[in-house]
Amino acid sequence: MIGDRYEAVDDPACYPGSDVLINIPDLKDAGELEQFEVEHVGMRSVEGPPEGNYDTAHYRALHRYLFQDVYEWAGEYRTIRTSKGGNLFCLPEFISSQMEALFKGLQSPPFLAGSDPDDFIVVAAEFLGDVNHIHPFREGNGRTQLIFLRMLGLRAEHPFRPESVEPEAFLRAMIESFHGHLDALVDELERMRLRSLSGLRYASIIGLVMLALRRGHYIECKHNLKRMLAWK
Ligand SMILES: Nc1ncnc2c1ncn2[C@@H]1O[C@H](COP(=O)(O)OP(=O)(O)OP(=O)(O)O)[C@@H](O)[C@H]1O
């Protein structure tokens, strides 16, 4: 059984006898780690993501950048098998090759500027489903996916409104995509579309606030909001 094989207590990335990932501030309490993560990843998010070529190195650099204060292994592919809700993600031995194959597709239309917005939404949903299926990192896949999606939208000039993410519906759509059904995810991305580039910064800021709120850390969120509003 999947659950038996991936007991968190057997994970060398966790503190012995617990499911808390070994982390830079050495926090052994899951709640404290989560708070620290939200605050620091939130702050990194608003500093601006690293530049790159939208290849696997760029994606890893983004994860490294976001989680650099939290995990030594930030930006590195996972080496153990992981699953969520019984859905087993890509086996670690295939992550690198699967990522290379997936990201090659980002260098051509409809991922590039000038594409039809409807075509872009469909390939963006496919990409999101595929990168989630691979789930390259031990932790932080969801946040990296969403920030990279925003970057892809900006590059293609079909930006998204991150503030309109509806967590439950989005999660359901992601799980459906895991089973090969993309319609719900296309609908979610369609709803998140920003019709014009004006107000994009505001939309991005609110999106980050929503991501933080969703994780239930209102105080950190308020703290981050102050920084976000100072963001030029
Ligand atoms: N049962 C599932 N099957 C497939 N994908 C799932 C399932 N549950 C969650 N996911 C997806 O996994 C990703 C979350 O992965 P991970 O926990 O590594 O990221 P995170 O950034 O730490 O968490 P979150 O996205 O919750 O903030 C999200 O894209 C989510 O949609």
mmCIF file of N, CA, C and O in Angstrom, residues 101-155:
data_model
loop_
_atom_site.group_PDB
_atom_site.id
_atom_site.type_symbol
_atom_site.label_atom_id
_atom_site.label_comp_id
_atom_site.label_asym_id
_atom_site.label_seq_id
_atom_site.Cartn_x
_atom_site.Cartn_y
_atom_site.Cartn_z
ATOM 1 N N ALA A 101 11.381 17.104 -20.688
ATOM 2 C CA ALA A 101 10.429 16.925 -21.790
ATOM 3 C C ALA A 101 9.291 17.941 -21.685
ATOM 4 O O ALA A 101 8.908 18.569 -22.679
ATOM 5 N N LEU A 102 8.785 18.127 -20.477
ATOM 6 C CA LEU A 102 7.658 19.048 -20.289
ATOM 7 C C LEU A 102 8.042 20.489 -20.614
ATOM 8 O O LEU A 102 7.312 21.209 -21.303
ATOM 9 N N PHE A 103 9.190 20.921 -20.104
ATOM 10 C CA PHE A 103 9.563 22.336 -20.242
ATOM 11 C C PHE A 103 10.003 22.689 -21.667
ATOM 12 O O PHE A 103 9.989 23.864 -22.030
ATOM 13 N N LYS A 104 10.414 21.684 -22.466
ATOM 14 C CA LYS A 104 10.728 21.969 -23.885
ATOM 15 C C LYS A 104 9.521 22.592 -24.568
ATOM 16 O O LYS A 104 9.634 23.490 -25.389
ATOM 17 N N GLY A 105 8.348 22.107 -24.196
ATOM 18 C CA GLY A 105 7.108 22.583 -24.814
ATOM 19 C C GLY A 105 6.807 24.041 -24.533
ATOM 20 O O GLY A 105 6.014 24.662 -25.246
ATOM 21 N N LEU A 106 7.421 24.605 -23.504
ATOM 22 C CA LEU A 106 7.121 25.997 -23.145
ATOM 23 C C LEU A 106 7.769 27.001 -24.094
ATOM 24 O O LEU A 106 7.478 28.191 -24.030
ATOM 25 N N GLN A 107 8.689 26.499 -24.945
ATOM 26 C CA GLN A 107 9.440 27.428 -25.797
ATOM 27 C C GLN A 107 8.740 27.686 -27.122
ATOM 28 O O GLN A 107 9.278 28.352 -27.997
ATOM 29 N N SER A 108 7.562 27.140 -27.326
ATOM 30 C CA SER A 108 6.865 27.370 -28.594
ATOM 31 C C SER A 108 5.414 27.790 -28.367
ATOM 32 O O SER A 108 4.882 27.633 -27.262
ATOM 33 N N PRO A 109 4.764 28.319 -29.428
ATOM 34 C CA PRO A 109 3.364 28.707 -29.298
ATOM 35 C C PRO A 109 2.536 27.482 -28.889
ATOM 36 O O PRO A 109 2.926 26.360 -29.224
ATOM 37 N N PRO A 110 1.427 27.676 -28.221
ATOM 38 C CA PRO A 110 0.794 28.928 -27.803
ATOM 39 C C PRO A 110 1.291 29.481 -26.472
ATOM 40 O O PRO A 110 0.629 30.335 -25.882
ATOM 41 N N PHE A 111 2.479 29.041 -26.019
ATOM 42 C CA PHE A 111 2.993 29.574 -24.750
ATOM 43 C C PHE A 111 3.611 30.967 -24.914
ATOM 44 O O PHE A 111 3.907 31.613 -23.922
ATOM 45 N N LEU A 112 3.838 31.374 -26.178
ATOM 46 C CA LEU A 112 4.551 32.640 -26.399
ATOM 47 C C LEU A 112 3.593 33.777 -26.719
ATOM 48 O O LEU A 112 2.415 33.545 -27.031
ATOM 49 N N ALA A 113 4.121 34.997 -26.628
ATOM 50 C CA ALA A 113 3.299 36.181 -26.910
ATOM 51 C C ALA A 113 2.740 36.098 -28.325
ATOM 52 O O ALA A 113 3.389 35.574 -29.232
ATOM 53 N N GLY A 114 1.542 36.607 -28.473
ATOM 54 C CA GLY A 114 0.903 36.599 -29.793
ATOM 55 C C GLY A 114 -0.045 35.432 -29.979
ATOM 56 O O GLY A 114 -0.718 35.321 -30.995
ATOM 57 N N SER A 115 -0.108 34.550 -28.976
ATOM 58 C CA SER A 115 -0.974 33.379 -29.111
ATOM 59 C C SER A 115 -2.430 33.749 -28.841
ATOM 60 O O SER A 115 -2.727 34.758 -28.197
ATOM 61 N N ASP A 116 -3.309 32.882 -29.308
ATOM 62 C CA ASP A 116 -4.727 33.050 -29.027
ATOM 63 C C ASP A 116 -4.965 32.782 -27.534
ATOM 64 O O ASP A 116 -4.473 31.770 -27.004
ATOM 65 N N PRO A 117 -5.691 33.670 -26.846
ATOM 66 C CA PRO A 117 -5.859 33.490 -25.397
ATOM 67 C C PRO A 117 -6.514 32.158 -25.011
ATOM 68 O O PRO A 117 -6.144 31.553 -24.003
ATOM 69 N N ASP A 118 -7.461 31.695 -25.822
ATOM 70 C CA ASP A 118 -8.122 30.426 -25.487
ATOM 71 C C ASP A 118 -7.159 29.249 -25.640
ATOM 72 O O ASP A 118 -7.171 28.315 -24.837
ATOM 73 N N ASP A 119 -6.335 29.316 -26.670
ATOM 74 C CA ASP A 119 -5.336 28.252 -26.856
ATOM 75 C C ASP A 119 -4.352 28.267 -25.691
ATOM 76 O O ASP A 119 -3.932 27.214 -25.185
ATOM 77 N N PHE A 120 -3.987 29.493 -25.276
ATOM 78 C CA PHE A 120 -3.025 29.603 -24.175
ATOM 79 C C PHE A 120 -3.585 28.989 -22.891
ATOM 80 O O PHE A 120 -2.884 28.259 -22.185
ATOM 81 N N ILE A 121 -4.838 29.259 -22.612
ATOM 82 C CA ILE A 121 -5.445 28.736 -21.381
ATOM 83 C C ILE A 121 -5.398 27.202 -21.383
ATOM 84 O O ILE A 121 -5.098 26.580 -20.361
ATOM 85 N N VAL A 122 -5.670 26.612 -22.519
ATOM 86 C CA VAL A 122 -5.694 25.144 -22.585
ATOM 87 C C VAL A 122 -4.292 24.566 -22.342
ATOM 88 O O VAL A 122 -4.120 23.646 -21.532
ATOM 89 N N VAL A 123 -3.274 25.140 -23.001
ATOM 90 C CA VAL A 123 -1.931 24.588 -22.793
ATOM 91 C C VAL A 123 -1.415 24.900 -21.386
ATOM 92 O O VAL A 123 -0.668 24.109 -20.802
ATOM 93 N N ALA A 124 -1.848 26.053 -20.839
ATOM 94 C CA ALA A 124 -1.430 26.387 -19.462
ATOM 95 C C ALA A 124 -2.025 25.368 -18.485
ATOM 96 O O ALA A 124 -1.344 24.928 -17.542
ATOM 97 N N ALA A 125 -3.274 24.978 -18.706
ATOM 98 C CA ALA A 125 -3.905 23.975 -17.838
ATOM 99 C C ALA A 125 -3.194 22.620 -17.985
ATOM 100 O O ALA A 125 -2.937 21.927 -17.000
ATOM 101 N N GLU A 126 -2.858 22.276 -19.205
ATOM 102 C CA GLU A 126 -2.133 21.014 -19.430
ATOM 103 C C GLU A 126 -0.791 21.034 -18.707
ATOM 104 O O GLU A 126 -0.401 20.061 -18.052
ATOM 105 N N PHE A 127 -0.110 22.177 -18.843
ATOM 106 C CA PHE A 127 1.194 22.304 -18.187
ATOM 107 C C PHE A 127 1.063 22.155 -16.674
ATOM 108 O O PHE A 127 1.830 21.424 -16.037
ATOM 109 N N LEU A 128 0.079 22.841 -16.115
ATOM 110 C CA LEU A 128 -0.114 22.806 -14.660
ATOM 111 C C LEU A 128 -0.396 21.373 -14.187
ATOM 112 O O LEU A 128 0.166 20.908 -13.192
ATOM 113 N N GLY A 129 -1.272 20.704 -14.911
ATOM 114 C CA GLY A 129 -1.580 19.308 -14.571
ATOM 115 C C GLY A 129 -0.340 18.435 -14.659
ATOM 116 O O GLY A 129 -0.080 17.599 -13.783
ATOM 117 N N ASP A 130 0.454 18.652 -15.710
ATOM 118 C CA ASP A 130 1.641 17.805 -15.915
ATOM 119 C C ASP A 130 2.714 18.070 -14.858
ATOM 120 O O ASP A 130 3.322 17.141 -14.340
ATOM 121 N N VAL A 131 2.933 19.355 -14.554
ATOM 122 C CA VAL A 131 4.000 19.648 -13.582
ATOM 123 C C VAL A 131 3.558 19.188 -12.182
ATOM 124 O O VAL A 131 4.384 18.768 -11.360
ATOM 125 N N ASN A 132 2.245 19.209 -11.949
ATOM 126 C CA ASN A 132 1.754 18.684 -10.666
ATOM 127 C C ASN A 132 1.903 17.169 -10.617
ATOM 128 O O ASN A 132 2.220 16.593 -9.579
ATOM 129 N N HIS A 133 1.691 16.527 -11.750
ATOM 130 C CA HIS A 133 1.855 15.083 -11.838
ATOM 131 C C HIS A 133 3.300 14.695 -11.530
ATOM 132 O O HIS A 133 3.571 13.714 -10.850
ATOM 133 N N ILE A 134 4.223 15.504 -12.015
ATOM 134 C CA ILE A 134 5.646 15.226 -11.740
ATOM 135 C C ILE A 134 5.956 15.562 -10.278
ATOM 136 O O ILE A 134 6.640 14.819 -9.596
ATOM 137 N N HIS A 135 5.454 16.703 -9.800
ATOM 138 C CA HIS A 135 5.645 17.111 -8.404
ATOM 139 C C HIS A 135 7.137 17.036 -8.032
ATOM 140 O O HIS A 135 7.548 16.257 -7.161
ATOM 141 N N PRO A 136 7.963 17.881 -8.683
ATOM 142 C CA PRO A 136 9.412 17.692 -8.565
ATOM 143 C C PRO A 136 10.013 17.901 -7.182
ATOM 144 O O PRO A 136 11.081 17.353 -6.891
ATOM 145 N N PHE A 137 9.343 18.667 -6.325
ATOM 146 C CA PHE A 137 9.958 19.012 -5.039
ATOM 147 C C PHE A 137 9.289 18.296 -3.880
ATOM 148 O O PHE A 137 8.133 17.906 -3.964
ATOM 149 N N ARG A 138 10.014 18.172 -2.813
ATOM 150 C CA ARG A 138 9.500 17.480 -1.624
ATOM 151 C C ARG A 138 8.357 18.267 -0.982
ATOM 152 O O ARG A 138 7.470 17.693 -0.357
ATOM 153 N N GLU A 139 8.398 19.587 -1.136
ATOM 154 C CA GLU A 139 7.402 20.494 -0.545
ATOM 155 C C GLU A 139 7.426 21.777 -1.372
ATOM 156 O O GLU A 139 8.429 22.085 -2.010
ATOM 157 N N GLY A 140 6.312 22.493 -1.383
ATOM 158 C CA GLY A 140 6.303 23.796 -2.055
ATOM 159 C C GLY A 140 5.951 23.740 -3.529
ATOM 160 O O GLY A 140 6.142 24.730 -4.245
ATOM 161 N N ASN A 141 5.400 22.608 -3.981
ATOM 162 C CA ASN A 141 5.051 22.506 -5.400
ATOM 163 C C ASN A 141 3.918 23.446 -5.776
ATOM 164 O O ASN A 141 3.955 24.097 -6.814
ATOM 165 N N GLY A 142 2.883 23.523 -4.922
ATOM 166 C CA GLY A 142 1.711 24.322 -5.263
ATOM 167 C C GLY A 142 2.055 25.789 -5.423
ATOM 168 O O GLY A 142 1.646 26.441 -6.395
ATOM 169 N N ARG A 143 2.822 26.325 -4.494
ATOM 170 C CA ARG A 143 3.167 27.743 -4.568
ATOM 171 C C ARG A 143 4.066 28.028 -5.766
ATOM 172 O O ARG A 143 3.917 29.041 -6.449
ATOM 173 N N THR A 144 5.003 27.120 -6.024
ATOM 174 C CA THR A 144 5.879 27.320 -7.193
ATOM 175 C C THR A 144 5.060 27.260 -8.480
ATOM 176 O O THR A 144 5.256 28.066 -9.398
ATOM 177 N N GLN A 145 4.120 26.328 -8.531
ATOM 178 C CA GLN A 145 3.263 26.203 -9.726
ATOM 179 C C GLN A 145 2.519 27.505 -9.993
ATOM 180 O O GLN A 145 2.487 27.998 -11.124
ATOM 181 N N LEU A 146 1.903 28.064 -8.951
ATOM 182 C CA LEU A 146 1.067 29.253 -9.155
ATOM 183 C C LEU A 146 1.894 30.473 -9.548
ATOM 184 O O LEU A 146 1.492 31.251 -10.404
ATOM 185 N N ILE A 147 3.058 30.625 -8.935
ATOM 186 C CA ILE A 147 3.887 31.787 -9.270
ATOM 187 C C ILE A 147 4.456 31.634 -10.684
ATOM 188 O O ILE A 147 4.502 32.585 -11.464
ATOM 189 N N PHE A 148 4.824 30.414 -11.032
ATOM 190 C CA PHE A 148 5.331 30.185 -12.391
ATOM 191 C C PHE A 148 4.210 30.389 -13.417
ATOM 192 O O PHE A 148 4.440 30.930 -14.501
ATOM 193 N N LEU A 149 3.021 29.984 -13.063
ATOM 194 C CA LEU A 149 1.871 30.193 -13.958
ATOM 195 C C LEU A 149 1.677 31.690 -14.224
ATOM 196 O O LEU A 149 1.433 32.113 -15.350
ATOM 197 N N ARG A 150 1.789 32.473 -13.152
ATOM 198 C CA ARG A 150 1.656 33.916 -13.321
ATOM 199 C C ARG A 150 2.743 34.453 -14.259
ATOM 200 O O ARG A 150 2.497 35.294 -15.119
ATOM 201 N N MET A 151 3.971 33.909 -14.107
ATOM 202 C CA MET A 151 5.073 34.337 -14.971
ATOM 203 C C MET A 151 4.807 33.943 -16.427
ATOM 204 O O MET A 151 5.064 34.713 -17.354
ATOM 205 N N LEU A 152 4.278 32.728 -16.616
ATOM 206 C CA LEU A 152 3.965 32.281 -17.981
ATOM 207 C C LEU A 152 2.897 33.171 -18.611
ATOM 208 O O LEU A 152 2.965 33.501 -19.796
ATOM 209 N N GLY A 153 1.910 33.542 -17.801
ATOM 210 C CA GLY A 153 0.834 34.410 -18.288
ATOM 211 C C GLY A 153 1.362 35.774 -18.711
ATOM 212 O O GLY A 153 0.955 36.322 -19.741
ATOM 213 N N LEU A 154 2.281 36.301 -17.917
ATOM 214 C CA LEU A 154 2.860 37.603 -18.247
ATOM 215 C C LEU A 154 3.663 37.524 -19.536
ATOM 216 O O LEU A 154 3.570 38.388 -20.398
ATOM 217 N N ARG A 155 4.450 36.441 -19.667
ATOM 218 C CA ARG A 155 5.278 36.311 -20.877
ATOM 219 C C ARG A 155 4.398 36.210 -22.121
ATOM 220 O O ARG A 155 4.698 36.788 -23.158
#
